[in-house]
Amino acid sequence: MSGGVDSSVAAALVVEQGHDVIGLSMQLYDQSDGERTFGSCCTLDDLHDARRVARTLGIPHYIVNLERQFDEHVVSNFVREYAAGRTPIPCARCNSDLKFSTLLTRARGFGADVVATGHYARLDRDPGTARHLLRRSLDPDKDQSYFLFSLSQDQLAHALFPVGDWSKDDVREYARRRGLLVADKPDSQEICFIPDHDYATFVATHSPEAARAHGEIIDTAGRVVGRHDGIHRFTVGQRKGLGLSRSPGGQPVYVLSLNPVEQQVIVGPKALLEKTTLTASEVNWMIAEPSGPLEVTAQIRHRHRPADATLTALGDRRAQLVFDAPQVAVTPGQAVVFYQEDVVVGGGWID
Amino acid sequence: MNGSLMRVYFDYNATTPLAPPVIEAVVRATHDLFGNPSSVHYFGQQAKALIDEARSAVATLLNGDPSEVVFTSGGTESDNFAIRGAAEALEPTGRRHLIASSIEHEAVLNTFKALARRGWRTTLLPVDQTGIIAPDRLREVISDDTAIVSIMHANNEIGTVQPVAELARLAHERGAIVHTDAVQSVGKIPVDVRALGIDLLSLSAHKFNGPKGAGALWIKRGTRMQPILTGGRHERNRRAGTENVPAIAGMGTAAALAGAKIAAEGARLGALRDRLEAGILKTVPGSAVNGALQPRVPNTSNISFDRVEAESLLIALDLEGIAVSTGSACSSGTLEPSHVLRAMGLPAHRTQNSLRFSLGLFSTDAEVDRVVETLPRLVEKLRGLTRKAG
């Protein structure tokens, strides 16, 4: 229970369904310095809201201190990835390494069987193989299956997504009817631990190395066209913040790739941003790992229109994807999630 | 949740239920004696008489004089008043050094931090694994620059009783004044301000079956103090604000009750606590008591459980209806690692794996049995999960 309307309604629904429910909120940051509200979610106010909702629902509520685990699994990973020239997705890590891992273990410790969350996603079983499957939510605009791609079979077996079948509007309406004070609370839009979207400052604060880093901006021919103060300030496809307006030819210039070893930002025209293939690591297979090529639609960012592609497992938890049409800004560190219809086939981290 | 759950409350050090005569006193004061004690008329006089009675009862409990008792809103305010009020009064002396133990309650520690920000020099005395301050530690750091020494009488987490009388003697030799936070000892063990030889003592009603919202600072006659709550002339100009008559009335009744049975109740609780402790140590492998076994207040037992997260065990126990605690809570309601256990130099795993059991007026043998029966099963389950998770 984050204190938001989705997890509040999820809690209300499982109570309504007759389950024995305990509300848990995660404490992810040190709240003792009361002045600093760390980010947009899970602040003291949010924990307070979660507690109030639990009271309305008549369920016990506990706050579980996962500061250390959050720092280890989510924040440190985030900083390392940026420093290494990759663009991470902390929310996906939080799901697999915290919510459905540490939190699930804690919950089982006091007798719970399942963790229900306010995620927009749906669970299913494959009738043939009995494997647990993940599907997109009913509300296509809110679908969060992209962030849940790395859940294992065991984790899926102990998960529940009560609002997966609901539209956001219906969720808010239900919250109002049920008298939950968070019915009209705005959704948090940014990464929960980065206030004001300022990733660069966050990374520099947490990595003295990154703070000191600087290097050259070069074009594809290797010519130096500018300088930068750390590759962590950039992501593939970025246009702003380069300190250059156009290439000598007059075209707009984009980040094509980042070289952490040489601390270089490689820029070029938009055409070079398009890629047809990618490889992924740490692939999680929701279906049984396919032996041959598979036709899928693949999503390389949360807000990316899934594109047709052919997927081939390479073994060793790696996979290759060949898109039917070139895709813009294939970004190392992001997740690539493979779908068939609305079913998640699997996903991995883009190399 | 299960409606027939037998609830066991073993968190008396956090707060205590009101004794029935205390409830009566509070209700009566609320209902009948609503006057402002500062008013000249009949209604004021009635209310004033009530708080004077309470003042006497508190003074008697401490072996002090009623004129030395100042009512506050509780232990935290008393600690703030003692330290800030004395520090301000002592500023003209030029002394700039304050000493406390490292195992004080946050009300003392954070007040020290606040004064440090205003230029006071502060020292926290280290403690060893017994959880008892050795007087040598004070000798090592006290000087003619020391204005105040603040050492709690009994520690709220582990229950150990500090050698306050000896520490007070030492402090007086160097001309410092002595404060003791006796919030956890008053009502549990005899507390005699003359025998202890201190200058200031804090206490809080809701720790000895009195209501929340009332406490007192005992100020030895002649001790220079500046008020921290300024305004009207209440409490002989020492603490402004209309007195919380119902809570103070309750505190008086609670003080009288506590004083009357301190020996008998101490013996009863000591026996219950010892049986609980022995039972747990025997039935749960990898459990150990934190801190010295004596001298301790009779109701407290702080136990570490190997390979178990205290937070998880706490929640598991609560779901079984058993209420205990660990270190102090933080503002979000989750648990910080105990600064007391850390200060004692316990290894990290014991600071995260410890629970405090604290008994009191309504605790029974049946409740002790229930806890001893339930705990091994819960600990085993949690350990099993940790093993699996690897």
XYZ file of C-alpha atoms in Angstrom:
741
model
C 0.000 0.000 0.000
C 1.835 3.054 -1.249
C -0.847 5.496 -0.245
C -1.929 5.905 -3.850
C -5.386 5.202 -5.201
C -4.429 2.043 -7.134
C -2.972 0.099 -4.220
C -5.726 1.412 -1.954
C -8.413 0.065 -4.250
C -6.488 -3.179 -4.696
C -6.582 -3.585 -0.925
C -10.287 -2.779 -0.810
C -10.992 -5.345 -3.506
C -9.201 -8.210 -1.787
C -11.007 -7.360 1.432
C -14.298 -7.395 -0.456
C -13.380 -10.756 -1.945
C -13.236 -12.164 1.566
C -9.492 -12.667 1.917
C -7.673 -12.270 5.224
C -5.796 -9.073 4.465
C -2.852 -7.261 6.062
C -1.795 -3.883 4.664
C 1.938 -3.378 4.266
C 3.742 -0.204 3.300
C 7.415 -0.081 2.539
C 9.678 2.468 4.154
C 12.280 3.048 1.498
C 14.085 6.160 2.659
C 15.188 7.599 5.946
C 12.309 9.763 7.089
C 14.011 11.022 10.239
C 15.082 14.223 8.545
C 11.505 15.386 8.366
C 12.153 18.364 6.147
C 13.265 16.473 3.115
C 10.485 14.794 1.233
C 12.566 12.461 -0.804
C 10.502 12.066 -3.889
C 6.950 12.004 -5.008
C 5.929 8.687 -3.540
C 6.194 6.909 -0.257
C 6.780 10.048 1.783
C 5.526 10.349 5.344
C 2.294 11.772 3.983
C 1.837 8.772 1.703
C 2.450 6.330 4.560
C -0.092 8.286 6.554
C -2.611 7.951 3.715
C -1.970 4.206 3.496
C -2.569 3.881 7.220
C -5.827 5.830 6.992
C -7.049 3.678 4.101
C -6.191 0.517 6.039
C -8.203 1.857 8.941
C -11.180 2.519 6.671
C -10.936 -1.039 5.376
C -10.584 -2.442 8.891
C -7.320 -4.248 8.211
C -4.091 -4.197 10.225
C -1.365 -2.043 8.733
C 2.394 -2.268 9.195
C 5.284 -0.354 7.762
C 8.213 -2.540 6.779
C 11.631 -0.950 6.784
C 13.347 -1.859 3.525
C 15.721 1.097 3.307
C 18.815 -1.022 3.109
C 17.392 -3.395 0.486
C 16.007 -0.493 -1.540
C 19.385 1.150 -1.527
C 21.161 -2.088 -2.455
C 18.844 -3.384 -5.148
C 17.295 -0.286 -6.617
C 19.183 2.921 -5.909
C 22.728 1.588 -6.202
C 21.823 -0.298 -9.344
C 20.326 2.905 -10.762
C 23.475 4.926 -10.107
C 25.789 2.205 -11.427
C 23.814 1.848 -14.646
C 23.856 5.551 -15.404
C 27.545 5.772 -14.640
C 28.083 2.884 -17.054
C 26.297 4.698 -19.845
C 23.046 2.760 -19.544
C 19.531 4.010 -18.849
C 18.010 1.925 -16.061
C 14.437 1.160 -15.061
C 14.427 1.149 -11.280
C 10.710 0.354 -11.078
C 11.247 -2.991 -12.724
C 14.073 -3.800 -10.289
C 11.926 -2.712 -7.372
C 9.205 -5.119 -8.451
C 11.413 -8.160 -8.917
C 13.948 -7.540 -6.184
C 11.902 -5.836 -3.527
C 8.109 -6.022 -3.750
C 7.922 -9.610 -4.930
C 11.080 -10.697 -3.230
C 12.023 -9.191 0.130
C 8.513 -7.978 0.838
C 7.011 -11.286 -0.193
C 9.400 -13.162 2.096
C 8.510 -10.865 4.980
C 4.822 -11.321 4.285
C 5.189 -15.088 4.254
C 7.011 -14.735 7.558
C 3.827 -13.626 9.186
C 1.584 -16.102 7.493
C 0.581 -14.443 4.233
C 0.392 -16.506 1.031
C 0.117 -13.775 -1.566
C 1.156 -10.172 -2.173
C -1.477 -8.063 -3.886
C -0.464 -4.756 -5.398
C -2.099 -1.924 -7.304
C -0.298 -2.789 -10.539
C -2.222 -2.663 -13.756
C -1.560 -6.130 -15.118
C -3.367 -9.446 -15.260
C -2.443 -12.951 -14.279
C -3.311 -16.077 -16.162
C -2.410 -19.742 -16.422
C -1.395 -21.489 -19.601
C -3.949 -24.297 -19.984
C -1.401 -26.591 -21.599
C 1.715 -26.091 -19.509
C 0.085 -24.717 -16.332
C 2.713 -22.007 -16.325
C 1.825 -18.686 -14.739
C 1.381 -15.969 -17.327
C 1.288 -12.209 -17.180
C -0.995 -10.208 -19.450
C -1.499 -6.540 -20.133
C -4.122 -4.778 -18.061
C -7.617 -4.010 -19.283
C -6.779 -0.308 -19.416
C -4.147 -0.097 -22.182
C -3.071 3.353 -21.136
C -2.189 2.247 -17.609
C -0.670 -1.120 -18.438
C 2.344 -1.835 -16.229
C 3.159 -5.319 -17.457
C 6.331 -3.827 -18.916
C 7.647 -3.288 -15.386
C 6.775 -6.790 -14.224
C 8.544 -8.761 -16.946
C 11.186 -10.231 -14.644
C 8.828 -11.917 -12.174
C 9.594 -15.603 -11.856
C 7.049 -18.402 -11.882
C 7.239 -18.610 -8.096
C 6.720 -14.879 -7.746
C 3.752 -14.917 -10.121
C 2.288 -17.805 -8.167
C 2.214 -15.573 -5.090
C 1.053 -12.352 -6.713
C -2.345 -10.787 -7.176
C -3.261 -7.734 -9.272
C -6.831 -6.840 -8.372
C -7.064 -3.679 -10.507
C -5.680 -5.324 -13.630
C -9.217 -5.764 -14.912
C -10.242 -2.221 -14.174
C -9.986 1.081 -15.981
C -8.376 3.927 -14.094
C -11.621 5.847 -14.123
C -13.454 2.929 -12.562
C -10.744 2.602 -9.941
C -11.167 6.221 -8.890
C -14.933 5.881 -8.942
C -14.753 2.817 -6.712
C -12.451 4.631 -4.326
C -14.930 7.471 -4.046
C -17.842 5.153 -3.430
C -15.885 3.222 -0.844
C -14.958 6.447 0.935
C -11.215 6.128 0.484
C -9.611 9.509 1.054
C -7.110 8.954 -1.776
C -9.746 8.739 -4.515
C -8.660 11.959 -6.153
C -4.996 11.898 -5.259
C -2.886 12.550 -8.356
C -0.722 9.720 -9.647
C 2.979 10.053 -9.034
C 4.603 10.498 -12.411
C 8.264 10.275 -11.753
C 10.696 7.774 -10.299
C 9.826 7.703 -6.635
C 13.257 8.537 -5.273
C 14.179 11.285 -7.734
C 12.445 14.496 -6.825
C 12.085 16.919 -9.738
C 13.288 14.464 -12.433
C 16.888 15.560 -11.877
C 18.584 12.219 -12.498
C 21.929 13.765 -13.292
C 22.266 15.491 -9.938
C 21.103 12.386 -8.121
C 23.714 10.225 -9.825
C 26.460 12.774 -9.223
C 25.498 12.976 -5.536
C 25.664 9.223 -5.130
C 28.732 8.551 -7.232
C 31.757 10.757 -6.697
C 33.280 9.135 -9.765
C 30.369 10.178 -11.932
C 30.505 13.640 -10.440
C 34.113 13.982 -11.545
C 33.611 12.435 -14.966
C 33.981 14.444 -18.119
C 34.957 13.749 -21.689
C 34.435 14.334 -25.367
C 31.402 14.397 -27.553
C 32.352 12.822 -30.852
C 30.637 12.136 -34.137
C 30.567 8.783 -35.894
C 33.772 9.652 -37.708
C 35.507 10.131 -34.392
C 35.788 13.892 -34.653
C 35.460 15.787 -31.427
C 32.473 18.113 -31.649
C 32.065 19.103 -28.019
C 32.682 18.297 -24.364
C 30.488 16.900 -21.597
C 30.466 16.621 -17.811
C 29.689 12.954 -17.425
C 27.990 10.386 -19.625
C 25.390 9.826 -16.921
C 23.736 13.008 -18.077
C 22.790 11.437 -21.391
C 20.600 8.756 -22.827
C 20.339 7.295 -26.284
C 18.083 9.390 -28.475
C 18.631 12.527 -26.450
C 18.777 15.760 -28.364
C 18.866 18.474 -25.721
C 21.707 19.226 -23.372
C 24.472 18.490 -25.836
C 25.527 22.061 -26.173
C 25.451 21.604 -29.923
C 22.557 22.628 -32.080
C 23.182 21.033 -35.366
C 25.716 18.949 -37.184
C 27.812 20.697 -39.784
C 25.263 19.540 -42.337
C 22.527 21.453 -40.530
C 20.645 18.390 -39.280
C 19.659 17.993 -35.644
C 22.065 15.846 -33.678
C 21.170 12.997 -31.309
C 22.982 10.795 -28.827
C 23.627 7.527 -30.615
C 25.583 5.716 -27.934
C 27.672 6.158 -24.817
C 31.148 4.780 -24.217
C 31.792 4.456 -20.489
C 35.371 3.315 -20.862
C 36.441 6.270 -22.994
C 33.811 8.538 -21.360
C 32.555 9.499 -24.791
C 29.161 10.552 -26.041
C 28.728 9.605 -29.694
C 26.295 11.762 -31.629
C 24.827 11.696 -35.079
C 21.770 12.264 -37.237
C 18.407 10.714 -36.534
C 18.768 8.141 -39.266
C 21.578 6.499 -37.327
C 19.330 6.174 -34.255
C 17.363 3.517 -35.968
C 18.239 -0.064 -35.270
C 16.764 -3.291 -36.443
C 18.332 -5.715 -34.022
C 19.161 -5.885 -30.362
C 20.354 -8.452 -27.861
C 19.062 -8.782 -24.326
C 20.538 -10.303 -21.156
C 19.103 -11.727 -17.932
C 16.086 -12.772 -19.955
C 13.132 -14.004 -17.937
C 10.906 -16.437 -19.814
C 7.238 -16.437 -18.824
C 6.479 -19.158 -21.345
C 8.869 -22.067 -21.593
C 12.061 -20.938 -23.299
C 11.398 -21.324 -27.036
C 13.686 -23.582 -29.000
C 13.220 -21.812 -32.321
C 12.445 -18.290 -33.514
C 9.206 -16.763 -32.275
C 7.075 -14.007 -33.754
C 6.361 -11.410 -31.098
C 5.610 -7.751 -30.605
C 8.344 -6.125 -28.575
C 8.355 -3.008 -26.455
C 11.679 -1.276 -25.774
C 10.411 1.475 -23.500
C 7.383 1.895 -21.315
C 5.966 4.456 -23.703
C 6.788 2.700 -26.943
C 4.402 1.301 -29.459
C 5.114 -2.427 -29.522
C 6.690 -3.427 -32.811
C 6.652 -6.706 -34.675
C 9.837 -8.690 -34.332
C 11.350 -12.139 -34.442
C 12.732 -13.418 -31.164
C 15.442 -16.054 -30.860
C 16.679 -17.467 -27.550
C 20.463 -17.585 -27.464
C 20.761 -19.680 -24.310
C 22.460 -18.560 -21.140
C 19.525 -16.200 -20.417
C 20.208 -14.174 -23.559
C 18.078 -13.446 -26.575
C 18.207 -11.709 -29.895
C 15.440 -9.653 -31.410
C 15.114 -8.664 -35.072
C 12.482 -6.002 -35.737
C 10.477 -6.021 -38.925
C 11.007 -2.273 -39.148
C 13.834 -0.180 -37.680
C 13.170 1.224 -34.209
C 14.377 4.535 -32.892
C 16.607 4.812 -29.798
C 17.267 1.254 -28.709
C 18.725 2.067 -25.320
C 21.072 -0.152 -23.298
C 19.747 -0.610 -19.778
C 16.093 -0.373 -20.737
C 13.955 -3.453 -20.768
C 12.747 -5.169 -23.890
C 9.545 -7.043 -23.224
C 8.147 -9.558 -25.695
C 4.406 -10.007 -26.140
C 2.136 -12.271 -28.050
C -1.240 -10.608 -28.184
C -1.488 -9.238 -24.668
C 0.477 -12.026 -23.044
C 4.001 -11.374 -21.827
C 6.229 -13.994 -23.362
C 9.269 -12.780 -21.502
C 11.705 -9.896 -21.336
C 15.262 -8.918 -20.652
C 17.650 -6.008 -20.293
C 18.846 -4.429 -23.522
C 22.599 -4.843 -23.993
C -9.288 -10.408 12.057
C -9.907 -13.102 14.654
C -12.325 -11.696 17.214
C -11.540 -14.260 19.875
C -7.816 -13.536 19.877
C -6.424 -13.403 23.415
C -4.469 -10.197 23.433
C -1.354 -9.942 25.576
C 0.064 -6.507 26.286
C 3.752 -6.726 27.161
C 4.756 -3.200 26.228
C 4.361 -1.368 29.534
C 7.548 0.614 28.944
C 5.864 2.274 25.981
C 2.779 3.145 27.968
C 0.537 1.670 30.637
C -3.196 1.148 31.050
C -4.825 3.324 33.667
C -5.519 1.774 37.047
C -9.272 1.956 37.806
C -8.954 4.535 40.609
C -6.970 6.675 38.202
C -9.755 6.541 35.633
C -12.190 7.581 38.354
C -9.994 10.492 39.323
C -9.665 11.643 35.725
C -13.388 11.380 35.066
C -14.244 13.187 38.281
C -11.855 15.990 37.515
C -13.164 16.264 33.962
C -16.758 16.166 35.006
C -16.917 18.104 38.218
C -13.798 20.143 38.634
C -13.447 22.060 35.423
C -12.227 25.295 36.913
C -8.947 26.997 36.055
C -6.630 26.533 39.029
C -5.422 30.105 38.599
C -8.879 31.582 39.099
C -9.568 33.280 42.404
C -13.125 32.033 42.773
C -14.582 28.814 44.163
C -14.229 26.879 40.901
C -10.567 27.790 40.620
C -9.951 26.877 44.233
C -11.496 23.436 43.790
C -9.288 22.747 40.804
C -6.261 24.131 42.578
C -6.872 21.909 45.555
C -6.956 18.914 43.272
C -3.632 19.620 41.673
C -2.091 20.437 45.053
C -3.141 16.990 46.228
C -1.537 15.503 43.179
C 1.584 17.545 43.789
C 1.864 16.139 47.296
C 1.382 12.603 46.079
C 4.135 12.969 43.496
C 6.451 14.594 46.039
C 5.820 11.785 48.511
C 6.622 9.187 45.884
C 9.977 10.874 45.351
C 10.677 11.772 48.970
C 10.778 15.377 47.894
C 8.902 18.512 48.835
C 5.689 19.542 47.010
C 7.185 22.955 46.339
C 9.883 21.232 44.339
C 7.436 19.581 41.916
C 6.589 21.353 38.647
C 3.908 19.835 36.463
C 4.637 19.380 32.764
C 2.966 17.661 29.816
C 5.129 14.582 30.194
C 8.621 13.110 30.272
C 9.795 14.780 27.084
C 8.839 18.229 28.256
C 10.436 17.547 31.629
C 13.692 16.519 29.959
C 13.629 19.582 27.736
C 12.890 21.835 30.691
C 15.594 20.256 32.837
C 18.335 20.577 30.262
C 17.414 23.753 28.412
C 16.185 25.501 31.547
C 19.307 24.669 33.524
C 21.635 25.428 30.618
C 20.131 28.840 30.121
C 20.302 29.588 33.830
C 23.951 28.503 33.948
C 25.103 30.503 30.945
C 26.403 33.371 33.090
C 28.784 30.962 34.836
C 30.720 30.553 31.605
C 30.558 26.757 31.775
C 29.877 25.353 28.319
C 30.066 21.594 28.694
C 27.153 19.146 28.926
C 27.462 15.412 29.615
C 24.892 12.654 29.158
C 25.079 8.920 28.654
C 24.949 7.460 25.155
C 21.920 5.401 26.103
C 19.633 8.275 27.057
C 16.163 8.629 25.627
C 15.954 10.721 22.476
C 14.294 13.502 24.453
C 17.653 14.024 26.153
C 19.865 13.226 23.159
C 18.054 15.481 20.724
C 17.896 18.281 23.254
C 21.650 17.967 23.614
C 21.971 18.155 19.824
C 19.885 21.301 19.778
C 22.099 22.909 22.398
C 25.225 21.788 20.547
C 23.973 23.728 17.558
C 23.885 26.797 19.820
C 27.504 26.399 20.821
C 27.389 24.072 23.822
C 30.025 21.332 23.919
C 28.465 17.924 24.501
C 29.902 14.558 25.506
C 28.088 11.245 25.566
C 29.462 8.668 27.960
C 30.075 5.291 26.363
C 28.611 2.152 27.853
C 29.662 -1.465 27.626
C 27.650 -4.593 26.999
C 26.246 -4.521 30.509
C 24.314 -1.399 29.612
C 25.470 0.275 32.803
C 27.543 3.464 32.881
C 30.830 3.025 34.719
C 31.614 6.058 36.935
C 35.162 6.104 35.548
C 33.712 7.122 32.193
C 32.358 10.265 33.836
C 35.615 10.929 35.700
C 37.471 10.832 32.390
C 35.533 13.681 30.809
C 34.083 15.877 33.550
C 35.800 19.185 34.218
C 35.208 22.589 35.740
C 33.660 23.524 32.409
C 30.878 20.994 32.873
C 27.527 22.626 33.602
C 25.102 19.698 33.565
C 25.369 15.947 33.812
C 22.252 14.038 32.714
C 22.094 10.306 33.366
C 18.865 8.325 33.179
C 17.892 6.269 36.203
C 16.588 3.207 34.360
C 17.025 2.571 30.657
C 13.775 2.216 28.758
C 14.985 -0.475 26.357
C 16.963 -2.875 28.521
C 15.839 -1.843 31.993
C 19.269 -1.515 33.564
C 19.523 0.854 36.526
C 22.380 3.347 36.457
C 24.529 4.243 39.519
C 22.995 7.701 39.686
C 23.924 8.434 43.308
C 27.596 7.787 42.673
C 27.579 9.712 39.410
C 25.822 12.614 41.134
C 28.486 12.763 43.834
C 31.189 12.879 41.194
C 29.405 15.594 39.287
C 28.872 17.745 42.356
C 32.551 17.532 43.228
C 33.209 19.364 39.966
C 30.381 21.816 40.489
C 28.044 20.485 37.837
C 24.341 20.049 38.404
C 22.784 16.644 37.930
C 19.609 15.670 36.095
C 18.168 12.201 35.934
C 15.485 11.052 33.527
C 13.590 8.730 35.854
C 10.674 8.184 33.497
C 11.221 4.421 33.491
C 12.084 3.979 37.155
C 9.437 6.030 38.959
C 6.657 3.693 40.005
C 8.704 0.568 39.340
C 11.442 0.857 41.951
C 11.825 3.181 44.946
C 13.122 6.560 43.816
C 14.381 8.826 46.583
C 15.665 12.171 45.391
C 17.535 12.798 48.645
C 19.294 9.456 48.550
C 20.148 9.922 44.898
C 21.471 13.384 45.636
C 20.386 14.841 42.315
C 19.191 18.327 41.394
C 16.581 17.569 38.733
C 14.380 14.561 38.013
C 11.933 13.875 35.152
C 8.947 11.606 35.390
C 5.904 10.784 33.282
C 2.469 9.659 34.470
C 1.627 7.311 31.644
C 4.498 5.029 32.624
C 2.979 4.188 36.012
C -0.698 3.667 35.189
C -1.461 7.374 34.994
C -2.865 9.252 32.020
C -0.936 10.553 29.038
C -0.307 14.281 28.958
C 1.018 14.696 32.488
C 4.494 14.567 33.910
C 6.651 16.458 36.315
C 10.080 17.884 36.799
C 11.324 17.716 40.360
C 13.649 20.670 40.984
C 15.715 20.670 44.135
C 15.132 23.819 46.113
C 17.731 26.403 45.218
C 18.499 25.100 41.743
C 18.620 27.956 39.254
C 16.328 27.374 36.294
C 14.905 29.385 33.387
C 11.448 28.405 32.249
C 11.165 27.126 28.689
C 7.436 27.676 28.471
C 6.981 31.357 29.066
C 3.673 33.099 29.583
C 1.524 33.229 32.668
C 2.832 32.749 36.170
C 1.777 29.151 36.608
C 3.797 26.680 38.644
C 5.453 29.514 40.564
C 6.602 31.145 37.328
C 8.449 28.044 36.292
C 6.104 26.613 33.662
C 3.445 28.695 31.950
C 0.186 27.291 30.731
C -3.104 26.319 32.304
C -2.610 23.036 34.079
C -4.038 19.854 32.584
C -6.161 19.268 35.665
C -7.720 15.900 34.782
C -4.381 14.412 33.753
C -2.618 15.812 36.788
C -5.343 14.493 39.049
C -4.866 11.080 37.469
C -1.131 11.341 37.933
C -1.577 12.077 41.621
C -3.781 9.048 42.139
C -1.376 6.883 40.144
C 1.558 8.134 42.183
C -0.191 7.307 45.449
C -1.115 3.841 44.218
C 2.372 3.122 42.944
C 3.986 4.235 46.156
C 1.698 2.049 48.256
C 2.611 -1.187 46.567
C 5.993 -0.650 45.032
C 7.667 -3.447 46.973
C 4.941 -6.041 46.481
C 4.380 -5.193 42.853
C 8.114 -5.152 42.232
C 8.412 -8.666 43.593
C 5.429 -9.909 41.623
C 6.654 -8.419 38.356
C 10.187 -9.590 38.946
C 8.953 -13.145 39.303
C 6.804 -12.920 36.167
C 9.607 -11.369 34.175
C 12.119 -13.947 35.335
C 9.749 -16.760 34.410
C 9.148 -15.231 30.964
C 12.841 -14.728 30.394
C 13.821 -18.199 31.534
C 11.019 -19.707 29.477
C 12.103 -17.940 26.297
C 15.799 -18.644 26.716
C 15.007 -22.296 27.297
C 12.585 -22.865 24.422
C 14.094 -20.662 21.734
C 17.608 -21.665 20.671
C 19.873 -18.753 19.771
C 18.235 -16.287 22.165
C 20.083 -14.126 24.687
C 19.310 -11.300 27.096
C 20.791 -7.908 26.211
C 22.383 -6.031 29.095
C 23.116 -6.919 32.691
C 20.539 -8.964 34.549
C 20.975 -6.792 37.652
C 20.443 -4.106 38.616
C 17.347 -3.892 36.439
C 13.846 -2.635 36.889
C 11.735 -5.712 37.640
C 9.481 -5.619 34.575
C 11.820 -5.457 31.563
C 13.511 -8.076 29.431
C 15.312 -7.298 26.181
C 16.140 -10.409 24.204
C 17.935 -10.963 20.909
C 16.980 -13.806 18.569
C 19.638 -15.024 16.152
C 18.813 -15.049 12.444
C 15.467 -13.340 12.882
C 14.500 -9.794 11.851
C 13.028 -8.107 14.907
C 10.526 -6.262 12.754
C 9.158 -9.462 11.245
C 8.899 -11.166 14.626
C 7.186 -8.120 16.054
C 4.543 -8.183 13.341
C 4.129 -11.954 13.574
C 3.583 -11.639 17.329
C 1.084 -8.827 16.856
C -0.896 -10.923 14.436
C -1.056 -13.538 17.190
C -2.290 -10.894 19.597
C 0.976 -10.397 21.485
C 2.200 -6.825 21.799
C 5.863 -6.112 22.423
C 8.396 -3.675 20.972
C 11.987 -3.065 19.986
C 13.902 0.215 19.919
C 12.277 3.567 19.692
C 9.861 4.197 16.894
C 10.537 6.826 14.295
C 8.068 9.227 12.830
C 6.806 6.907 10.120
C 6.042 4.176 12.602
C 8.688 1.749 11.542
C 11.618 0.703 13.623
C 15.032 2.238 13.749
C 17.938 0.116 14.866
C 18.259 0.661 18.599
C 20.801 3.337 19.507
C 20.998 1.784 22.946
C 22.033 -1.653 21.708
C 24.446 -0.039 19.273
C 25.973 2.065 22.042
C 26.461 -1.099 24.089
C 28.677 -2.373 21.316
C 26.464 -5.310 20.450
C 27.233 -6.820 17.059
C 24.947 -5.651 14.253
C 22.897 -8.816 14.109
C 21.870 -8.443 17.734
C 20.759 -4.851 17.302
C 18.386 -5.786 14.494
C 17.179 -8.968 16.130
C 16.062 -7.810 19.553
C 12.673 -7.432 21.171
C 11.717 -5.757 24.420
C 9.174 -7.423 26.719
C 7.929 -5.132 29.479
C 5.277 -6.213 31.974
C 3.052 -4.335 34.408
C 0.015 -4.006 36.583
C -2.343 -6.298 34.692
C 0.203 -8.873 33.512
C -0.528 -12.445 34.495
C 1.040 -15.866 34.576
C -1.325 -17.017 31.848
C 0.009 -14.297 29.591
C 3.591 -15.320 30.265
C 2.654 -18.896 29.394
C 1.010 -17.789 26.157
C 4.089 -15.894 25.040
C 6.467 -18.717 25.914
C 4.228 -21.154 24.004
C 3.902 -18.979 20.911
C 7.355 -17.549 20.425
C 9.338 -20.673 19.487
C 6.940 -21.527 16.673
C 7.100 -18.027 15.172
C 10.868 -17.828 15.457
C 11.249 -21.216 13.825
C 9.001 -20.208 10.947
C 10.902 -16.992 10.300
C 14.237 -18.764 10.488
C 12.953 -21.356 8.034
C 12.101 -18.670 5.510
C 15.488 -17.033 5.812
C 17.143 -20.382 5.196
C 15.053 -20.946 2.069
C 15.638 -17.457 0.719
C 19.355 -18.022 1.216
